[in-house]
């Protein structure tokens, strides 16, 4: 085979690669659009009246997830199934965003941390690499860390809205999350950087809890909520 | 002011409550259990990555040594011997690559690609350099990959490393050099060929430079054909490639012009001054 033939073949391969990336980019753009819409929708919970409508907003967000699932379905068809990590960078960001959204919805509904399997199911993908398009563990953890900072914000805003019991529950949740992350030995990568921000979220929530407790507001809240503590 | 307030706030912080809350975290709650499994998963992934980085470094070092060895080929009379020795060295490199392939059994190769890519590029460079010296042509990516299919015949290594977890895996492994790794390796090869060209003039070899300039031109044409279809790294190498080609072409030019005037035995001297100049502005080790 002559040198020019070889390079022509390589060029063909690289060209195909570019076409695949182009296709992926299109689907990812659509996914990003859906994610933005959901984010706007869920941001509503931070506003005063939003607290009363949390179940309704979750309901609506769940509807968006069915769009996500169809978009994921189409993403899966754009590249060979065994080359997930070759194109991973393209959907990494949006996938983390979607994990966060799913985790936020699940938290608002049940005040628990969504499991990796459950997120995968909500997004219409697999939790396990062997079974196809899956949710990478680092992406899952990144999404969970985004949830933590969102909850720190929620704690502040729920006090403003007069809900004094929520920060206490958020505090317990974040503390458990913090202990969980402390078990991990993270490398010096983007996940580690995100994790380094967790302590500020923990601190913020502790401050809110503190403010409530010196004013005796937490007792009132727990009494009102039926003595949870 | 607010600073004082903050400070006071800190002092008054109910440490007791805080500690109590931390203890409240139940070590066997579902959340903690799943994080324990995440810990295992991440650790094993990082360990594998580190092992691959180490293998990749070994591959790089051995390949570099092979290239140095092959540079001695032109100057030494015992050419056959050097070629054989390089073959032995490359076999050793391939054994390392086999270990890489074993590490990657059942994994998505691209997940760990960044760990092994530098080693593979260096291997491509060494193998294609040897191939060029032997056949005066460019090795294809298929040819390289053909040599990277391993079977479990030599048991001494396979038993201690893989028997524990991959017992029932098929007994051949292969590793594929990606087109991009291949291209980057070939781009590095042109630098070696440039050195080969200059040193062969020093040895009074008048034919090799012309042959090399022809060959380098073909490769350069190939790279321009790919242009910006490839990733960024490939286009970056194109610049160095152009410089190498220019040096070889200039060498040929000088040979042609001066060669007719200067007696053959003095050509080497003309070039040795030229070589110094080239080495200087290249700034290579």
Coordinates of C-alpha atoms in Angstrom, one line a residue:
Chain A
X1 CA 0.0 0.0 0.0
X2 CA 1.4 3.4 -0.9
X3 CA 1.9 6.1 1.5
X4 CA -0.9 8.2 -0.1
X5 CA -3.3 5.3 0.0
X6 CA -2.6 4.8 3.7
X7 CA -3.2 8.5 4.5
X8 CA -6.4 8.5 2.4
X9 CA -7.7 5.5 4.5
X10 CA -6.8 7.4 7.7
X11 CA -8.5 10.5 6.5
X12 CA -11.6 8.5 5.8
X13 CA -11.6 7.1 9.3
X14 CA -11.1 10.6 10.8
X15 CA -13.8 12.0 8.6
X16 CA -16.2 9.4 9.8
X17 CA -15.2 10.2 13.4
X18 CA -16.1 13.8 12.8
X19 CA -19.5 12.9 11.4
X20 CA -20.3 10.9 14.5
X21 CA -19.2 13.8 16.7
X22 CA -21.4 16.2 14.7
X23 CA -24.4 13.9 15.2
X24 CA -23.7 13.6 18.9
X25 CA -23.4 17.3 19.3
X26 CA -26.9 17.8 17.8
X27 CA -28.6 15.5 20.2
X28 CA -26.6 16.9 23.1
X29 CA -27.8 20.4 22.2
X30 CA -31.4 19.2 22.4
X31 CA -30.7 17.5 25.8
X32 CA -29.2 20.8 27.0
X33 CA -32.3 22.6 26.0
X34 CA -34.5 20.2 27.9
X35 CA -32.2 20.4 30.9
X36 CA -32.4 24.2 30.9
X37 CA -36.2 24.2 30.8
X38 CA -36.3 21.9 33.8
X39 CA -33.8 24.0 35.7
X40 CA -35.9 27.1 35.1
X41 CA -39.0 25.2 36.3
X42 CA -37.3 23.9 39.4
X43 CA -35.7 27.2 40.3
X44 CA -39.3 28.3 41.1
X45 CA -39.0 26.5 44.4
X46 CA -36.7 29.2 45.7
X47 CA -39.4 31.8 45.5
X48 CA -41.8 32.4 48.3
X49 CA -45.0 30.9 46.8
X50 CA -42.9 28.1 45.2
X51 CA -42.7 26.2 48.4
X52 CA -46.4 25.4 48.3
X53 CA -46.1 24.1 44.7
X54 CA -43.2 21.7 45.2
X55 CA -45.1 18.6 44.4
X56 CA -46.7 20.2 41.3
X57 CA -43.3 21.3 40.1
X58 CA -41.8 17.9 40.6
X59 CA -44.7 16.4 38.7
X60 CA -44.0 18.7 35.8
X61 CA -40.3 18.0 35.9
X62 CA -41.0 14.3 35.8
X63 CA -42.8 14.9 32.5
X64 CA -39.7 16.5 31.1
X65 CA -37.8 13.4 32.0
X66 CA -39.7 11.5 29.4
X67 CA -38.4 13.9 26.8
X68 CA -34.9 13.3 28.2
X69 CA -35.5 9.6 27.8
X70 CA -36.4 9.8 24.1
X71 CA -33.4 12.1 23.5
X72 CA -31.1 9.6 25.3
X73 CA -32.6 6.9 23.1
X74 CA -31.6 8.8 20.0
X75 CA -28.1 9.6 21.5
X76 CA -27.5 5.9 21.9
X77 CA -27.9 5.3 18.2
X78 CA -25.4 7.8 17.2
X79 CA -22.2 5.9 17.9
X80 CA -21.0 2.3 18.4
X81 CA -22.1 1.0 21.8
X82 CA -18.6 -0.1 22.9
X83 CA -17.1 3.3 22.3
X84 CA -18.8 5.2 25.1
X85 CA -15.6 6.8 26.5
X86 CA -14.4 7.8 23.2
X87 CA -17.1 10.4 22.9
X88 CA -17.8 10.8 26.6
X89 CA -16.7 14.4 26.7
X90 CA -19.5 15.5 24.5
X91 CA -22.3 14.6 26.9
X92 CA -20.5 14.6 30.2
X93 CA -21.6 18.1 31.2
X94 CA -25.2 17.7 30.3
X95 CA -25.4 14.3 31.9
X96 CA -24.1 15.7 35.2
X97 CA -26.7 18.4 34.9
X98 CA -29.4 15.9 34.4
X99 CA -28.2 13.8 37.3
X100 CA -28.5 16.9 39.5
X101 CA -32.0 17.6 38.2
X102 CA -33.1 14.1 38.9
X103 CA -31.5 14.1 42.3
X104 CA -33.2 17.4 43.1
X105 CA -36.6 16.2 42.1
X106 CA -36.2 13.0 44.1
X107 CA -34.9 15.0 47.1
X108 CA -37.9 17.4 46.9
X109 CA -40.3 14.5 46.7
X110 CA -38.8 12.2 49.4
X111 CA -35.9 14.0 51.0
X112 CA -33.6 11.1 50.2
X113 CA -30.6 10.8 48.0
X114 CA -31.4 9.3 44.7
X115 CA -29.4 6.1 44.0
X116 CA -27.3 5.6 41.0
X117 CA -29.6 3.0 39.7
X118 CA -32.6 5.2 40.1
X119 CA -31.0 8.1 38.3
X120 CA -30.1 5.8 35.5
X121 CA -33.7 4.6 35.3
X122 CA -35.1 8.2 35.3
X123 CA -32.8 9.1 32.5
X124 CA -33.5 5.9 30.6
X125 CA -29.9 4.6 30.7
X126 CA -28.1 1.8 32.4
X127 CA -26.3 1.9 35.7
X128 CA -23.8 -0.7 34.6
X129 CA -21.3 -0.4 31.9
X130 CA -21.8 -3.9 30.7
X131 CA -25.3 -3.3 29.6
X132 CA -24.9 -0.3 27.3
X133 CA -25.0 3.4 27.6
X134 CA -24.4 3.9 31.2
X135 CA -24.0 6.5 33.9
X136 CA -20.4 7.0 34.8
X137 CA -19.8 7.0 38.6
X138 CA -17.9 10.3 38.5
X139 CA -20.7 12.0 36.6
X140 CA -23.2 10.7 39.2
X141 CA -21.1 12.0 42.0
X142 CA -20.6 15.4 40.3
X143 CA -24.4 15.7 39.9
X144 CA -24.9 14.9 43.6
X145 CA -22.4 17.6 44.5
X146 CA -24.4 20.2 42.5
X147 CA -27.4 19.1 44.5
X148 CA -25.6 19.9 47.7
X149 CA -25.0 23.5 46.7
X150 CA -28.5 23.9 45.5
X151 CA -29.8 22.6 48.9
X152 CA -27.6 25.1 50.7
X153 CA -29.4 27.8 48.8
X154 CA -32.7 26.2 49.4
X155 CA -32.1 26.2 53.2
X156 CA -31.5 29.9 53.1
X157 CA -34.6 30.6 51.0
X158 CA -36.9 28.3 53.0
X159 CA -36.1 30.4 56.1
X160 CA -37.0 33.5 54.2
X161 CA -40.2 31.9 53.2
X162 CA -40.9 31.0 56.8
X163 CA -40.3 27.3 56.7
X164 CA -38.0 26.8 59.6
X165 CA -38.0 23.0 59.7
X166 CA -36.6 22.4 56.3
X167 CA -33.1 23.7 57.0
X168 CA -32.7 21.2 59.8
X169 CA -33.7 18.3 57.6
X170 CA -31.3 19.6 54.8
X171 CA -28.6 19.9 57.4
X172 CA -28.9 16.2 58.4
X173 CA -29.0 15.2 54.8
X174 CA -25.9 17.2 53.8
X175 CA -24.0 15.9 56.8
X176 CA -24.7 12.4 55.8
X177 CA -23.6 13.2 52.2
X178 CA -20.5 14.8 53.5
X179 CA -19.6 11.7 55.5
X180 CA -20.3 9.7 52.4
X181 CA -17.9 11.7 50.3
X182 CA -15.3 11.5 53.0
X183 CA -15.1 7.8 52.3
X184 CA -13.9 8.4 48.8
X185 CA -10.2 8.7 47.8
X186 CA -10.5 11.2 45.1
X187 CA -7.8 12.0 42.6
X188 CA -6.8 15.5 41.8
X189 CA -9.3 15.9 39.1
X190 CA -12.5 17.9 38.4
X191 CA -14.5 15.8 40.8
X192 CA -12.1 16.5 43.5
X193 CA -12.4 20.2 42.8
X194 CA -16.2 20.0 43.0
X195 CA -15.9 18.0 46.2
X196 CA -13.7 20.7 47.8
X197 CA -16.7 23.0 47.4
X198 CA -18.9 20.8 49.5
X199 CA -17.5 22.0 52.8
X200 CA -18.7 25.5 52.0
X201 CA -22.2 24.2 51.5
X202 CA -22.0 22.3 54.8
X203 CA -20.8 25.4 56.5
X204 CA -23.6 27.6 55.0
X205 CA -26.3 25.2 56.1
X206 CA -24.8 25.0 59.6
X207 CA -24.9 28.7 59.8
X208 CA -28.5 28.7 58.9
X209 CA -29.3 26.1 61.5
X210 CA -27.3 28.1 64.1
X211 CA -29.2 31.2 63.3
X212 CA -32.5 29.4 63.8
X213 CA -31.4 27.7 67.0
X214 CA -30.2 30.8 68.8
X215 CA -33.5 32.4 68.1
X216 CA -35.4 29.4 69.3
X217 CA -36.9 29.1 65.8
X218 CA -36.0 25.5 65.3
X219 CA -38.0 24.3 68.4
X220 CA -41.0 26.1 67.1
X221 CA -40.5 24.4 63.8
X222 CA -40.1 21.0 65.1
X223 CA -43.0 21.4 67.5
X224 CA -45.1 22.6 64.5
X225 CA -44.0 19.8 62.4
X226 CA -45.0 17.2 65.0
X227 CA -41.7 16.8 66.9
X228 CA -39.4 15.2 64.4
X229 CA -36.4 15.4 66.6
Chain B
X1 CA -19.3 45.4 62.9
X2 CA -20.2 42.4 61.0
X3 CA -16.7 40.9 61.5
X4 CA -17.1 40.9 65.2
X5 CA -20.5 39.3 64.8
X6 CA -19.0 36.6 62.6
X7 CA -16.4 35.9 65.1
X8 CA -18.8 35.7 68.0
X9 CA -20.9 33.4 65.9
X10 CA -18.1 31.1 65.4
X11 CA -17.2 31.0 69.1
X12 CA -20.7 30.4 70.1
X13 CA -21.2 27.6 67.6
X14 CA -22.7 24.7 69.4
X15 CA -19.9 22.3 68.9
X16 CA -21.6 19.7 71.0
X17 CA -24.6 19.7 68.7
X18 CA -22.4 19.6 65.7
X19 CA -20.4 16.6 66.9
X20 CA -23.6 14.9 67.8
X21 CA -25.0 15.4 64.4
X22 CA -21.9 13.9 62.8
X23 CA -22.3 10.9 65.0
X24 CA -25.9 10.7 64.0
X25 CA -24.7 9.6 60.6
X26 CA -25.5 5.9 60.6
X27 CA -22.5 4.0 59.1
X28 CA -24.8 1.4 57.7
X29 CA -27.4 3.7 56.2
X30 CA -28.2 3.1 52.5
X31 CA -26.3 6.2 51.6
X32 CA -23.2 5.2 53.4
X33 CA -23.3 1.7 52.0
X34 CA -23.5 2.9 48.5
X35 CA -20.7 5.3 49.1
X36 CA -18.6 2.5 50.4
X37 CA -19.2 0.7 47.1
X38 CA -18.3 3.9 45.2
X39 CA -15.1 4.0 47.1
X40 CA -14.2 0.5 46.0
X41 CA -15.2 1.3 42.4
X42 CA -13.2 4.5 42.2
X43 CA -10.1 3.0 43.9
X44 CA -9.9 0.1 41.6
X45 CA -10.4 2.4 38.6
X46 CA -7.6 4.7 39.8
X47 CA -5.3 1.7 40.6
X48 CA -5.7 0.4 37.1
X49 CA -5.0 3.8 35.6
X50 CA -1.8 4.1 37.6
X51 CA -0.7 0.6 36.5
X52 CA -1.3 1.6 32.9
X53 CA 0.6 4.9 33.3
X54 CA 3.5 2.9 34.6
X55 CA 3.4 0.4 31.8
X56 CA 3.1 3.3 29.3
X57 CA 6.3 4.9 30.7
X58 CA 8.2 1.7 30.5
X59 CA 7.0 1.3 26.9
X60 CA 8.2 4.8 26.1
X61 CA 11.6 4.3 27.6
X62 CA 12.2 1.0 25.9
X63 CA 11.0 2.4 22.5
X64 CA 13.3 5.4 22.8
X65 CA 16.2 3.1 23.5
X66 CA 15.4 1.1 20.4
X67 CA 15.4 4.3 18.4
X68 CA 18.8 5.2 19.7
X69 CA 20.0 1.8 18.8
X70 CA 18.7 2.0 15.3
X71 CA 20.4 5.3 14.8
X72 CA 23.7 3.4 15.2
X73 CA 22.6 1.2 12.3
X74 CA 23.9 3.5 9.5
X75 CA 27.3 4.1 11.0
X76 CA 28.1 0.6 12.1
X77 CA 29.3 -2.1 9.8
X78 CA 27.4 -4.8 11.7
X79 CA 24.0 -3.8 10.5
X80 CA 22.4 -7.2 10.7
X81 CA 23.3 -7.5 14.4
X82 CA 21.8 -4.2 15.3
X83 CA 18.6 -5.0 13.5
X84 CA 18.3 -8.3 15.4
X85 CA 19.0 -6.5 18.6
X86 CA 16.3 -4.0 17.9
X87 CA 13.9 -6.8 17.2
X88 CA 14.6 -8.3 20.6
X89 CA 14.0 -4.9 22.2
X90 CA 10.8 -4.4 20.4
X91 CA 9.7 -7.9 21.5
X92 CA 10.2 -6.8 25.0
X93 CA 8.1 -3.7 24.4
X94 CA 5.4 -5.8 22.9
X95 CA 5.4 -7.9 26.1
X96 CA 4.6 -4.8 28.0
X97 CA 1.9 -3.9 25.5
X98 CA 0.5 -7.3 26.1
X99 CA 0.2 -6.5 29.8
X100 CA -1.6 -3.3 28.8
X101 CA -4.0 -5.4 26.7
X102 CA -4.5 -7.7 29.7
X103 CA -5.3 -4.8 31.9
X104 CA -7.9 -3.6 29.4
X105 CA -9.7 -6.9 29.1
X106 CA -13.4 -6.2 29.5
X107 CA -12.8 -2.5 29.8
X108 CA -13.6 0.3 27.4
X109 CA -10.2 1.1 26.0
X110 CA -10.9 4.8 25.5
X111 CA -11.6 5.2 29.2
X112 CA -7.9 4.6 29.9
X113 CA -6.6 5.9 26.6
X114 CA -4.9 8.9 28.1
X115 CA -2.8 6.7 30.3
X116 CA -1.4 4.6 27.5
X117 CA -1.4 6.9 24.5
X118 CA 2.1 8.4 25.0
X119 CA 3.6 4.9 25.2
X120 CA 1.8 3.7 22.1
X121 CA 2.9 6.7 20.1
X122 CA 6.5 6.1 21.0
X123 CA 6.1 2.4 20.1
X124 CA 4.7 3.4 16.7
X125 CA 7.7 5.6 16.2
X126 CA 10.2 2.8 17.0
X127 CA 8.4 0.2 15.0
X128 CA 8.0 2.4 12.0
X129 CA 11.6 3.5 12.2
X130 CA 12.8 -0.1 12.2
X131 CA 10.4 -0.9 9.4
X132 CA 11.7 1.9 7.3
X133 CA 15.3 0.9 7.8
X134 CA 14.4 -2.6 6.7
X135 CA 12.1 -1.9 3.8
X136 CA 12.4 1.8 3.0
X137 CA 8.7 2.2 3.2
X138 CA 6.0 3.2 5.7
X139 CA 4.4 0.6 8.0
X140 CA 0.6 0.7 7.9
X141 CA -1.5 0.9 11.0
X142 CA -2.9 -2.5 10.1
X143 CA 0.5 -4.0 10.1
X144 CA 1.3 -2.6 13.5
X145 CA -2.0 -3.9 15.0
X146 CA -1.3 -7.3 13.5
X147 CA 1.7 -7.6 15.8
X148 CA -0.3 -6.6 18.8
X149 CA -2.5 -9.7 18.9
X150 CA -1.3 -11.9 21.7
X151 CA -2.1 -15.4 22.7
X152 CA -1.7 -17.0 26.0
X153 CA 1.1 -19.3 24.9
X154 CA 3.8 -17.9 27.2
X155 CA 2.2 -18.8 30.5
X156 CA 4.9 -17.4 32.8
X157 CA 3.3 -14.0 32.9
X158 CA -0.3 -14.8 32.3
X159 CA -0.8 -17.1 35.2
X160 CA 0.3 -14.8 38.0
X161 CA -1.4 -11.7 36.7
X162 CA -4.8 -12.7 35.3
X163 CA -5.7 -16.0 36.7
X164 CA -7.5 -14.5 39.7
X165 CA -10.2 -12.5 37.9
X166 CA -10.1 -13.3 34.2
X167 CA -9.9 -17.0 34.3
X168 CA -12.5 -17.7 31.6
X169 CA -11.5 -15.0 29.2
X170 CA -10.6 -16.0 25.6
X171 CA -6.9 -16.6 25.3
X172 CA -6.1 -14.0 22.8
X173 CA -5.8 -10.4 23.5
X174 CA -5.3 -7.6 21.1
X175 CA -4.7 -3.9 21.4
X176 CA -5.5 -1.5 18.6
X177 CA -3.4 1.5 17.9
X178 CA -5.9 4.2 17.1
X179 CA -5.5 6.2 13.9
X180 CA -4.6 9.3 15.9
X181 CA -1.9 7.5 17.9
X182 CA -0.6 6.1 14.7
X183 CA -0.5 9.6 13.0
X184 CA 1.2 11.2 16.0
X185 CA 3.8 8.4 16.1
X186 CA 4.5 8.7 12.4
X187 CA 4.9 12.5 12.8
X188 CA 7.6 11.8 15.4
X189 CA 9.1 9.3 13.0
X190 CA 9.8 12.1 10.6
X191 CA 12.0 13.8 13.2
X192 CA 14.1 10.6 13.5
X193 CA 14.3 10.4 9.7
X194 CA 15.7 13.9 9.6
X195 CA 18.4 13.0 12.0
X196 CA 19.1 9.9 10.1
X197 CA 19.5 11.9 6.9
X198 CA 21.9 14.4 8.4
X199 CA 24.0 11.7 10.1
X200 CA 24.1 9.6 6.9
X201 CA 25.7 12.5 5.1
X202 CA 28.2 12.7 7.8
X203 CA 29.1 9.1 6.9
X204 CA 29.5 10.0 3.3
X205 CA 26.3 8.3 2.2
X206 CA 25.0 10.4 -0.7
X207 CA 22.0 8.3 -1.7
X208 CA 20.1 8.1 1.6
X209 CA 19.3 11.8 1.9
X210 CA 17.6 11.8 -1.5
X211 CA 15.6 8.7 -0.7
X212 CA 14.6 10.3 2.6
X213 CA 13.6 13.5 1.2
X214 CA 11.3 11.7 -1.2
X215 CA 9.8 9.6 1.6
X216 CA 9.4 12.6 3.9
X217 CA 7.6 14.5 1.1
X218 CA 5.2 11.6 0.7
X219 CA 4.4 11.7 4.4
X220 CA 4.1 15.4 4.4
X221 CA 1.7 15.3 1.5
X222 CA -0.3 12.7 3.5
X223 CA -0.5 14.9 6.5
X224 CA -1.6 17.9 4.4
X225 CA -4.3 15.7 2.9
X226 CA -5.6 15.0 6.4
X227 CA -5.2 18.7 7.3
X228 CA -7.6 19.7 10.0
X229 CA -9.8 16.6 9.8
X230 CA -7.7 15.2 12.6
X231 CA -7.6 16.4 16.2
X232 CA -5.6 19.4 17.3
X233 CA -2.4 17.5 18.2
X234 CA -2.1 16.3 14.7
X235 CA -2.2 19.8 13.2
X236 CA 0.3 20.9 15.8
X237 CA 2.8 18.2 14.6
X238 CA 2.4 19.4 11.1
X239 CA 4.5 22.4 11.8
X240 CA 7.5 20.4 13.1
X241 CA 7.1 18.1 10.2
X242 CA 7.4 20.9 7.8
X243 CA 10.6 22.0 9.5
X244 CA 12.1 18.5 9.3
X245 CA 11.2 18.3 5.7
X246 CA 12.8 21.7 5.0
X247 CA 16.0 20.6 6.7
X248 CA 16.2 17.4 4.6
X249 CA 15.4 19.3 1.4
X250 CA 18.1 21.8 2.2
X251 CA 20.6 19.0 2.8
X252 CA 19.7 17.5 -0.6
X253 CA 20.1 20.9 -2.2
X254 CA 23.5 21.4 -0.7
X255 CA 24.6 18.0 -1.8
X256 CA 23.5 18.6 -5.3
X257 CA 25.1 22.0 -5.6
X258 CA 28.3 21.5 -3.7
X259 CA 28.6 17.8 -4.5
X260 CA 29.7 18.6 -8.1
X261 CA 32.4 20.9 -6.9
X262 CA 33.8 19.3 -3.8
X263 CA 35.7 16.0 -3.9
X264 CA 33.7 13.3 -2.2
X265 CA 36.0 12.8 0.7
X266 CA 35.4 16.4 1.8
X267 CA 31.7 16.4 1.7
X268 CA 31.5 15.2 5.2
X269 CA 33.3 18.2 6.4
X270 CA 31.0 20.6 4.5
X271 CA 28.1 18.9 6.2
X272 CA 29.4 18.6 9.7
X273 CA 29.4 22.4 10.0
X274 CA 25.9 22.4 8.6
X275 CA 24.8 19.8 11.0
X276 CA 25.9 21.8 14.0
X277 CA 23.7 24.7 12.8
X278 CA 20.7 22.5 12.4
X279 CA 21.2 20.9 15.8
X280 CA 21.4 24.2 17.4
X281 CA 18.2 25.7 16.2
X282 CA 16.4 22.5 16.8
X283 CA 17.3 22.4 20.4
X284 CA 16.7 18.7 20.8
X285 CA 18.2 16.6 23.6

